[in-house]
PDB file of C-alpha atoms and ligand atoms in Angstrom:
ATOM      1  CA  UNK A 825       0.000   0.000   0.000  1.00 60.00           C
ATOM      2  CA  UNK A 826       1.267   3.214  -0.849  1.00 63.00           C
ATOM      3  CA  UNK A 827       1.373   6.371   1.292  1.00 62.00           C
ATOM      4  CA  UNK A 828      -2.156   7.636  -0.895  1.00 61.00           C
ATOM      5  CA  UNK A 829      -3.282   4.062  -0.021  1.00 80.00           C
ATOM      6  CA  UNK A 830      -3.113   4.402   3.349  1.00 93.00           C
ATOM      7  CA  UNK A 831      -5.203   7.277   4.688  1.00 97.00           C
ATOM      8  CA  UNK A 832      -5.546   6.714   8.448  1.00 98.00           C
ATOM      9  CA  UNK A 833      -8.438   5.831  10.570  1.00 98.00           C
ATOM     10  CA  UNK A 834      -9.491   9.826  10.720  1.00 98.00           C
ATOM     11  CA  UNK A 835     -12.359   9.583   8.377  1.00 98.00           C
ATOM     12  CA  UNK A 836     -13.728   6.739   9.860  1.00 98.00           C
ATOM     13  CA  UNK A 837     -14.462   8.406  13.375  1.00 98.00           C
ATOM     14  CA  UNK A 838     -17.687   9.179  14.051  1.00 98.00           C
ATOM     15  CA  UNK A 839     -18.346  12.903  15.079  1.00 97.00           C
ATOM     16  CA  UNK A 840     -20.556  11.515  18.048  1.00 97.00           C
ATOM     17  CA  UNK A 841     -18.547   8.798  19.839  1.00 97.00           C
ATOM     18  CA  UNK A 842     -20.060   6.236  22.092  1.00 97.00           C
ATOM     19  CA  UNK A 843     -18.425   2.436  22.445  1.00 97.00           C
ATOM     20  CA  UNK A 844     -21.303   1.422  20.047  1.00 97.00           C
ATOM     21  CA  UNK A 845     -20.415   4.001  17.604  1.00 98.00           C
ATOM     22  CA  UNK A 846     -17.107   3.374  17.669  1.00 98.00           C
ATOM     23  CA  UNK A 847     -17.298  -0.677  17.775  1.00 98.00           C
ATOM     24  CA  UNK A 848     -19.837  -0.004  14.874  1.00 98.00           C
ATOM     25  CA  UNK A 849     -17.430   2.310  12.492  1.00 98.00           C
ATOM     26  CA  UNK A 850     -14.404   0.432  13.065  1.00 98.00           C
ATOM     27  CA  UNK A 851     -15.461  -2.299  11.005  1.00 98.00           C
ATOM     28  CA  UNK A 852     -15.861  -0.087   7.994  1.00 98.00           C
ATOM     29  CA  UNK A 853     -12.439   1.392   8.577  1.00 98.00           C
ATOM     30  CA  UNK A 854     -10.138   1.396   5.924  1.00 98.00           C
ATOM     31  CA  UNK A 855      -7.171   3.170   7.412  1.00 98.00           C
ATOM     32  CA  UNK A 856      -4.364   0.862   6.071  1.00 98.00           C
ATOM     33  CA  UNK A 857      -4.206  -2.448   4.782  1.00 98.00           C
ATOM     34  CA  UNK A 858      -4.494  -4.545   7.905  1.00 98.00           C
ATOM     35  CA  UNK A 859      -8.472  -4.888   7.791  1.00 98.00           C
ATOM     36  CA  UNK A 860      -7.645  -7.383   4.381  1.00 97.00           C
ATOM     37  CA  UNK A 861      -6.484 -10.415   6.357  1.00 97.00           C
ATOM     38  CA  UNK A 862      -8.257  -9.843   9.464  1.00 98.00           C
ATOM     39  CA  UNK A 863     -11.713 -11.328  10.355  1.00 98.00           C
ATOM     40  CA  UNK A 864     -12.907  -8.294  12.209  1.00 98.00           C
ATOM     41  CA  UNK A 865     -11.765  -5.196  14.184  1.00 98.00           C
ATOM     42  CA  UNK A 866     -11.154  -5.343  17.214  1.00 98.00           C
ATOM     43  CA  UNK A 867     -12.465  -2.192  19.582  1.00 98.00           C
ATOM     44  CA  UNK A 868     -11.350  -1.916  23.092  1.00 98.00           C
ATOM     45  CA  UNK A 869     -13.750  -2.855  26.144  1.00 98.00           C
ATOM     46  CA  UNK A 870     -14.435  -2.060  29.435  1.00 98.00           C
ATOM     47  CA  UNK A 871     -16.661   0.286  31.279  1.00 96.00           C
ATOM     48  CA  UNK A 872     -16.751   4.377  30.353  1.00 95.00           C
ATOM     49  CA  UNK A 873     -14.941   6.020  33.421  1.00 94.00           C
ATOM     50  CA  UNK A 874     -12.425   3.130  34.060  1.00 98.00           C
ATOM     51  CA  UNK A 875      -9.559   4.596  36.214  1.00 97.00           C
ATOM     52  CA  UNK A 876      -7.288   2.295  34.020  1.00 98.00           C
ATOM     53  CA  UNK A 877      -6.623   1.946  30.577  1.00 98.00           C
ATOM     54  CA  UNK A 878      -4.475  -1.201  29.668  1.00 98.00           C
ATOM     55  CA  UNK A 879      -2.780  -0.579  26.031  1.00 98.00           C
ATOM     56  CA  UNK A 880      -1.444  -3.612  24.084  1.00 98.00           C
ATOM     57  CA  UNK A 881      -0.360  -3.945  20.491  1.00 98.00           C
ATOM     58  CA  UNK A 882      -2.903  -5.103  18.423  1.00 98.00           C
ATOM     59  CA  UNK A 883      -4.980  -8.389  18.969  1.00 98.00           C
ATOM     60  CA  UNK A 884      -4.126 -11.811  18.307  1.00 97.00           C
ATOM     61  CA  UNK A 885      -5.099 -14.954  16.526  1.00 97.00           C
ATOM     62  CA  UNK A 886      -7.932 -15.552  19.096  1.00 97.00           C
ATOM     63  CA  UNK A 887      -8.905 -11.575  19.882  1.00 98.00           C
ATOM     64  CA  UNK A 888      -9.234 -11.577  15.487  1.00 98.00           C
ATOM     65  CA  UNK A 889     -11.724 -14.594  15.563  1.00 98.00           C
ATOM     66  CA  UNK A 890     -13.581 -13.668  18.660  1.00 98.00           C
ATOM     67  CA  UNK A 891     -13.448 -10.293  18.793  1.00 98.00           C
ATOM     68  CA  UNK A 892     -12.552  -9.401  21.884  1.00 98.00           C
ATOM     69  CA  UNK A 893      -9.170  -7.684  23.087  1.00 98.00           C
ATOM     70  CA  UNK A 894      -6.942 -10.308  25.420  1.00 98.00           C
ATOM     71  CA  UNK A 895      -8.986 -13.596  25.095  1.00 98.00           C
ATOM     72  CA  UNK A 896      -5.986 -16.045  23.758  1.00 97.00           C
ATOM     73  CA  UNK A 897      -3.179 -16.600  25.907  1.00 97.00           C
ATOM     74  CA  UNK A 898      -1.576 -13.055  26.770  1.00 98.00           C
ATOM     75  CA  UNK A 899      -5.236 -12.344  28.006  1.00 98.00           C
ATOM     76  CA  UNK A 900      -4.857 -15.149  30.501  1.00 98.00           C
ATOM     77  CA  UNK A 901      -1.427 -14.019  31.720  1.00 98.00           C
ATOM     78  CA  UNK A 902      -2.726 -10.349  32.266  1.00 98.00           C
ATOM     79  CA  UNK A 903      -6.249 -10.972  34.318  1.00 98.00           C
ATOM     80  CA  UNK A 904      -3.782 -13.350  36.486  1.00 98.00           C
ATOM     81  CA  UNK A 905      -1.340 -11.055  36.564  1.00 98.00           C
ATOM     82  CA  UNK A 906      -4.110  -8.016  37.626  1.00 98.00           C
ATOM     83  CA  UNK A 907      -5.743 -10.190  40.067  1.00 98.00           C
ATOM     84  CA  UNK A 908      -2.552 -11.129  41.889  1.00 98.00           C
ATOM     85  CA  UNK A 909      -1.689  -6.966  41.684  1.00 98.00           C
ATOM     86  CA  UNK A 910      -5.326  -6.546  43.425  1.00 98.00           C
ATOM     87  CA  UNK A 911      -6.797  -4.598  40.470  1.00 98.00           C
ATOM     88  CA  UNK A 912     -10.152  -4.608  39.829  1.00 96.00           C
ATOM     89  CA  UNK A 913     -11.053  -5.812  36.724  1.00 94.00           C
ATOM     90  CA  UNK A 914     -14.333  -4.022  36.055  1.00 93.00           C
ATOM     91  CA  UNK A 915     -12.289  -0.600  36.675  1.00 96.00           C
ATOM     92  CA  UNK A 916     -10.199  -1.373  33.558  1.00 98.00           C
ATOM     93  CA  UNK A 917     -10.627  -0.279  30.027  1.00 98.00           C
ATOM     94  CA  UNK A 918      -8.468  -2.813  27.930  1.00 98.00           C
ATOM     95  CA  UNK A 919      -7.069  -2.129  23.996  1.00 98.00           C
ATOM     96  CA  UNK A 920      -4.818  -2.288  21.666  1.00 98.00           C
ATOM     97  CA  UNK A 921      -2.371   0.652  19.611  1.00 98.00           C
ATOM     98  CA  UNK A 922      -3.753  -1.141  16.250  1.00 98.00           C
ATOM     99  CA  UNK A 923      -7.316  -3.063  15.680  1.00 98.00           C
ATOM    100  CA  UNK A 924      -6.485  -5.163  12.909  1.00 98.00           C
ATOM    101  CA  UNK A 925      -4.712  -8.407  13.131  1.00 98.00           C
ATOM    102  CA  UNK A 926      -1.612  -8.579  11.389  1.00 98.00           C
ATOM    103  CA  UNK A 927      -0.189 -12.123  11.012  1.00 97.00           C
ATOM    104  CA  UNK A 928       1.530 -13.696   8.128  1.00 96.00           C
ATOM    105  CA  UNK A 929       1.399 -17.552   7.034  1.00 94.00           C
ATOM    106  CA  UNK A 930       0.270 -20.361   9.636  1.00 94.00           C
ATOM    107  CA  UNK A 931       1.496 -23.072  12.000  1.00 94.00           C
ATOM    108  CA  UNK A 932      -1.499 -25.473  12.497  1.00 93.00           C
ATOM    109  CA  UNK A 933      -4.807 -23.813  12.316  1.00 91.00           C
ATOM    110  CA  UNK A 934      -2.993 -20.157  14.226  1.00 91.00           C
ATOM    111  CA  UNK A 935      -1.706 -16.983  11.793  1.00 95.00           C
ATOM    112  CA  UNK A 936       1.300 -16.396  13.486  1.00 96.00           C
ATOM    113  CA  UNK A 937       1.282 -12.780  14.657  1.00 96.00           C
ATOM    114  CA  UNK A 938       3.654  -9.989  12.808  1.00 97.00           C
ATOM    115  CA  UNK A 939       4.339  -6.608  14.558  1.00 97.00           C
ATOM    116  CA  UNK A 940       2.111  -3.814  12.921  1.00 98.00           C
ATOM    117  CA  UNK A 941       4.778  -1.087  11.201  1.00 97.00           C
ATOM    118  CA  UNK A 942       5.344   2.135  12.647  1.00 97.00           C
ATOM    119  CA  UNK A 943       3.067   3.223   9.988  1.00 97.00           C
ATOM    120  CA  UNK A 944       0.205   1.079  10.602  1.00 98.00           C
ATOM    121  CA  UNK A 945       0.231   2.677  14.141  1.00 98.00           C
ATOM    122  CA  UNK A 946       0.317   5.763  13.344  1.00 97.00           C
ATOM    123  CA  UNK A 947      -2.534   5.197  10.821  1.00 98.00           C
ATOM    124  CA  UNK A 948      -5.156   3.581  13.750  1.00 98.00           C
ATOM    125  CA  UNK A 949      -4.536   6.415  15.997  1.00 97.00           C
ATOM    126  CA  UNK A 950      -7.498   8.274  15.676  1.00 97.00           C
ATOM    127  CA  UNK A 951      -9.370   5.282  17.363  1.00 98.00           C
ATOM    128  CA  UNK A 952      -6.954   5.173  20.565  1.00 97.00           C
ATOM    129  CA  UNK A 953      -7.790   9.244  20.675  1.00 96.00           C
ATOM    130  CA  UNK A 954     -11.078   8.610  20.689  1.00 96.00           C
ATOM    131  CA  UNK A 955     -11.368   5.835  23.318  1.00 97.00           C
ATOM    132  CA  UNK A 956      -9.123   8.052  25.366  1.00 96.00           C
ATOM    133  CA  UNK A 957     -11.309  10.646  24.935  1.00 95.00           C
ATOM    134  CA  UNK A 958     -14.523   8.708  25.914  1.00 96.00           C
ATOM    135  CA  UNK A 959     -12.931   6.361  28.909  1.00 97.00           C
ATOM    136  CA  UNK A 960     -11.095   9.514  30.403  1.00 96.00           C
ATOM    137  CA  UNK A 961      -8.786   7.413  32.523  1.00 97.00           C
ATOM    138  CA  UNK A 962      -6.771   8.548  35.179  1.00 97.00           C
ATOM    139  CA  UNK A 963      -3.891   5.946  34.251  1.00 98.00           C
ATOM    140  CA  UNK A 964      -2.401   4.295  30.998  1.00 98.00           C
ATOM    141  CA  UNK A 965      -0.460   0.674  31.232  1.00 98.00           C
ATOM    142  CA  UNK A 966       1.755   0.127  28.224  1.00 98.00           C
ATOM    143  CA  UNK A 967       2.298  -3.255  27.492  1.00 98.00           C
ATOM    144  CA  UNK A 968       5.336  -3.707  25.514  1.00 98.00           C
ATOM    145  CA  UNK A 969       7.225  -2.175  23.247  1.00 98.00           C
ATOM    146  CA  UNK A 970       4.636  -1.572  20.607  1.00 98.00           C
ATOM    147  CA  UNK A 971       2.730   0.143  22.437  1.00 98.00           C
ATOM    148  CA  UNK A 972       5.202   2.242  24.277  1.00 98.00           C
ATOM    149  CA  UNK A 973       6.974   3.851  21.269  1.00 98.00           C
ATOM    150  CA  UNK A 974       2.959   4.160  19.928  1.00 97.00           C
ATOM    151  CA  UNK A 975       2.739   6.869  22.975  1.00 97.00           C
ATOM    152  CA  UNK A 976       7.233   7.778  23.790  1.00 97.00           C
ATOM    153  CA  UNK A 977       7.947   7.508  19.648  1.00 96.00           C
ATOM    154  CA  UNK A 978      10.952   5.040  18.043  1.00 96.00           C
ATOM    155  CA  UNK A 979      13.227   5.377  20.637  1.00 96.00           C
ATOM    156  CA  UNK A 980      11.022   4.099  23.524  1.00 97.00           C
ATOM    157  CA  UNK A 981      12.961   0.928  25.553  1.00 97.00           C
ATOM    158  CA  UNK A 982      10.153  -1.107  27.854  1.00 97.00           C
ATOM    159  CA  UNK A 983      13.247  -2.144  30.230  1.00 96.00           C
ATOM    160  CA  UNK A 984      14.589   1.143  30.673  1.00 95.00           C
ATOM    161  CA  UNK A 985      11.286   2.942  31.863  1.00 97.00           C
ATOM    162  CA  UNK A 986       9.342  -0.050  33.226  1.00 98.00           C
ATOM    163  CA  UNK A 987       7.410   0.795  36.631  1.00 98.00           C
ATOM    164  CA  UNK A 988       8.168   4.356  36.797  1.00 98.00           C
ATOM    165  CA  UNK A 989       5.507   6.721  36.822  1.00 98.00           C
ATOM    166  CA  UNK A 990       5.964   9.072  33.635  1.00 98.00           C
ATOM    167  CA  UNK A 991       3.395  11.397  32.139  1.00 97.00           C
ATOM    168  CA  UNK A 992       1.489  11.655  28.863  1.00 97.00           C
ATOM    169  CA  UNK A 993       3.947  13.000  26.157  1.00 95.00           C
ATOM    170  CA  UNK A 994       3.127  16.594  24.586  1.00 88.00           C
ATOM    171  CA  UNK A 995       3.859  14.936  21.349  1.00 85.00           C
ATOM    172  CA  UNK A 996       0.896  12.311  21.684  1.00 86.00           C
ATOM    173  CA  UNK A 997      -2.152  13.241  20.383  1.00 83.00           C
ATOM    174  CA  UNK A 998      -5.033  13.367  23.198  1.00 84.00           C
ATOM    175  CA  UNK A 999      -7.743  15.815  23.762  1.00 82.00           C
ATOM    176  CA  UNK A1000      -7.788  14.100  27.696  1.00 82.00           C
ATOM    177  CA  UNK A1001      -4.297  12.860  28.423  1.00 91.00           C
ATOM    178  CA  UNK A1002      -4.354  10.757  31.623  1.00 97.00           C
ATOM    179  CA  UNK A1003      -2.869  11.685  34.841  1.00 97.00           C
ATOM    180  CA  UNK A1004       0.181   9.328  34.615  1.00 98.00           C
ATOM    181  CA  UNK A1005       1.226   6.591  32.545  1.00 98.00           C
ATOM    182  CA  UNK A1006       3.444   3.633  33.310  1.00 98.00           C
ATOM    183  CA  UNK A1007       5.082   0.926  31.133  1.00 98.00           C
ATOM    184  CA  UNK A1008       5.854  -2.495  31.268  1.00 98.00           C
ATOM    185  CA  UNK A1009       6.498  -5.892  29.807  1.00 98.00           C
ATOM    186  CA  UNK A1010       3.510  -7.689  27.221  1.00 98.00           C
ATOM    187  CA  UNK A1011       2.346 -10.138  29.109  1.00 98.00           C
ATOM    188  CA  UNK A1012       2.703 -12.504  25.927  1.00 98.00           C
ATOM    189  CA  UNK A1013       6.759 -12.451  26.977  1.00 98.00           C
ATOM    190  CA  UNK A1014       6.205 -13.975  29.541  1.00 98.00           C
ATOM    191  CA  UNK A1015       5.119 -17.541  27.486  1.00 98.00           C
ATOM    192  CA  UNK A1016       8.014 -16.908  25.635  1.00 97.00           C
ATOM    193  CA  UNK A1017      10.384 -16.555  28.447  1.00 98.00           C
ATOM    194  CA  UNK A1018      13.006 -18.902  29.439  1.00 98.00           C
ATOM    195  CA  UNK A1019      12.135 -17.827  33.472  1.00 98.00           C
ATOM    196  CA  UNK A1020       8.785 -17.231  33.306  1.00 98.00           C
ATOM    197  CA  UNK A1021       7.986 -17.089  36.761  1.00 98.00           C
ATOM    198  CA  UNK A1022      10.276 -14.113  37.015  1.00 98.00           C
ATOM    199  CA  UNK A1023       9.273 -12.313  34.065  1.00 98.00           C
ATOM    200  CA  UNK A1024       5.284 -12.899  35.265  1.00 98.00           C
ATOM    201  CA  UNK A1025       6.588 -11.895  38.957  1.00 98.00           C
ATOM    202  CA  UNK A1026       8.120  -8.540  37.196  1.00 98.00           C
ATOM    203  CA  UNK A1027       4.800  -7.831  34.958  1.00 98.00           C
ATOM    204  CA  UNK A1028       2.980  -7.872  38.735  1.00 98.00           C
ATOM    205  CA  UNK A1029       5.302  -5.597  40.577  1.00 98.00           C
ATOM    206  CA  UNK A1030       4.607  -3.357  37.811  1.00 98.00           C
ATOM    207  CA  UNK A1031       1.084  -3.702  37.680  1.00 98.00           C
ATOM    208  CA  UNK A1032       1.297  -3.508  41.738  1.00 98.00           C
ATOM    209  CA  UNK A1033       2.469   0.208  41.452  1.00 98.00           C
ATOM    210  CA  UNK A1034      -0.280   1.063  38.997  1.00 98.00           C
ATOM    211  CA  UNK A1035      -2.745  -0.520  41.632  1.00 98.00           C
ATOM    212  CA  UNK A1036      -0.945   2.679  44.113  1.00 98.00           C
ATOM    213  CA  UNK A1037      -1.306   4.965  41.858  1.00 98.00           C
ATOM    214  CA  UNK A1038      -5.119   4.168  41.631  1.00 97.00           C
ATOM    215  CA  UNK A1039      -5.304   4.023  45.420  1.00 95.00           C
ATOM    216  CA  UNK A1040      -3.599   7.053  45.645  1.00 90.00           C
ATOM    217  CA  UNK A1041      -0.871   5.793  47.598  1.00 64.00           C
TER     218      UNK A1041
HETATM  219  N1  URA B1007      -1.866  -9.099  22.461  1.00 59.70           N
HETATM  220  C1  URA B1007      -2.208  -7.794  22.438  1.00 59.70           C
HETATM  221  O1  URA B1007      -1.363  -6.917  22.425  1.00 59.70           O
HETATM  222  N2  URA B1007      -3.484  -7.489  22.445  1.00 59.70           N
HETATM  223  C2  URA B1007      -4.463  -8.396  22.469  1.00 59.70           C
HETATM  224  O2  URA B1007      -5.621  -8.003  22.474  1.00 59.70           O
HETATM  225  C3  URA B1007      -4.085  -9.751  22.505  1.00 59.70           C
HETATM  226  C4  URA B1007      -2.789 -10.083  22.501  1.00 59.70           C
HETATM  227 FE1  SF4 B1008      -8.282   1.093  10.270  1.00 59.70          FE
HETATM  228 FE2  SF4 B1008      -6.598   0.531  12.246  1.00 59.70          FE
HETATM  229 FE3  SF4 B1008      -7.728  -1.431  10.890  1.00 59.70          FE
HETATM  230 FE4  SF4 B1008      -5.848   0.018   9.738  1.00 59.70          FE
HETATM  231  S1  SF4 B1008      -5.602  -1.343  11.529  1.00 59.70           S
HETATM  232  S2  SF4 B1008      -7.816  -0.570   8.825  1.00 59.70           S
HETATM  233  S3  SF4 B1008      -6.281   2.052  10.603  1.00 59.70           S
HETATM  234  S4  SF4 B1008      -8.796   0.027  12.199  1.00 59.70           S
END
């Protein structure tokens, strides 16, 4: 797709945004490329007012069948991982930098996922705008490195700013930035670790100091 090709989601936002309007207008989105190979968009979910907004990458083979953000095997690792950090998971709005699945060829029956381009992010944007402008959360969880340098830019590192409060970049688009906005692992590295108990034990300790935040603490 060339540059002409590829318009970004801005169009496809409705003036009047509600979940259902935007769950609705996603589907028609034709932003970049990624809604060709993908079964559906995927919106992000949770209740309007959520203190929390989780931010992943984009969803996976499951989230594109089902469509629902974190319901394959990352999804499992994060509600543990928010349970055993005591957050409540109907205070969380969960979703992802990009809303089309982008995989390329198959082992078995499951697309194996490919990283969306820098471009592809910048191109679904407008959507993460608009659910931050609807949700107005007071905090933002990046998971991984997708969707850090989505918010910090190329440069972003995940293990150099990983459970340290930061704030909302002036260079990120959002009409309600959140109060604070902390990074950390995907929880999907932690099935690929080699020591996943520490790498799950890591994505908790950072999800614990998000949980302070919240509380105020
Ligand atoms: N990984 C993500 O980043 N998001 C999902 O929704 C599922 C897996
Ligand atoms: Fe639109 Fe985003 Fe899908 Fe591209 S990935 S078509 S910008 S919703």
């Amino acid at each position: 797709m060339t540059e002409e090709e590829r318009p970004g989601a801005g169009a496809w936002v409705p003036d009047r945004i509600s979940l259902r309007s935007l769950e609705e207008a996603v589907q028609s989105c034709r932003g970049c490329e990624l809604y060709r190979d993908a079964t559906q968009a995927v919106m992000g979910e949770g209740r309007l007012g959520s203190a929390l907004m989780l931010l992943g990458e984009q969803p996976g083979d499951q989230e594109d069948r089902q469509g629902h953000p974190f319901v394959g095997p990352a999804g499992g690792v994060l509600h543990d991982a928010l349970a055993d950090a005591g957050i409540d998971p109907d205070d969380v709005f969960t979703t992802n930098v990009v809303k089309h699945f982008r995989w390329s060829g198959t082992r078995g029956r499951r697309r194996i996922h490919q990283s969306p381009s820098r471009a592809h992010v910048a191109a679904c944007g407008p959507w993460l705008e608009a659910e931050l402008e609807l949700v107005r959360p007071r905090g933002v969880v990046l998971l991984g490195g997708t969707a850090g340098k989505a918010v910090y830019g190329a440069s972003f590192r995940v293990g150099a700013a990983r459970g340290e409060p930061m704030t909302w970049p002036a260079t990120s688009a959002a009409r309600r930035p959140p109060d604070w906005v902390l990074a950390t692992t995907h929880p999907s590295a932690v099935l690929r670790a080699d020591d996943r108990a520490a790498t799950y034990d890591g994505l908790v300790a950072d999800l614990r100091v998000a949980a302070a935040l919240l509380a105020g603490t």
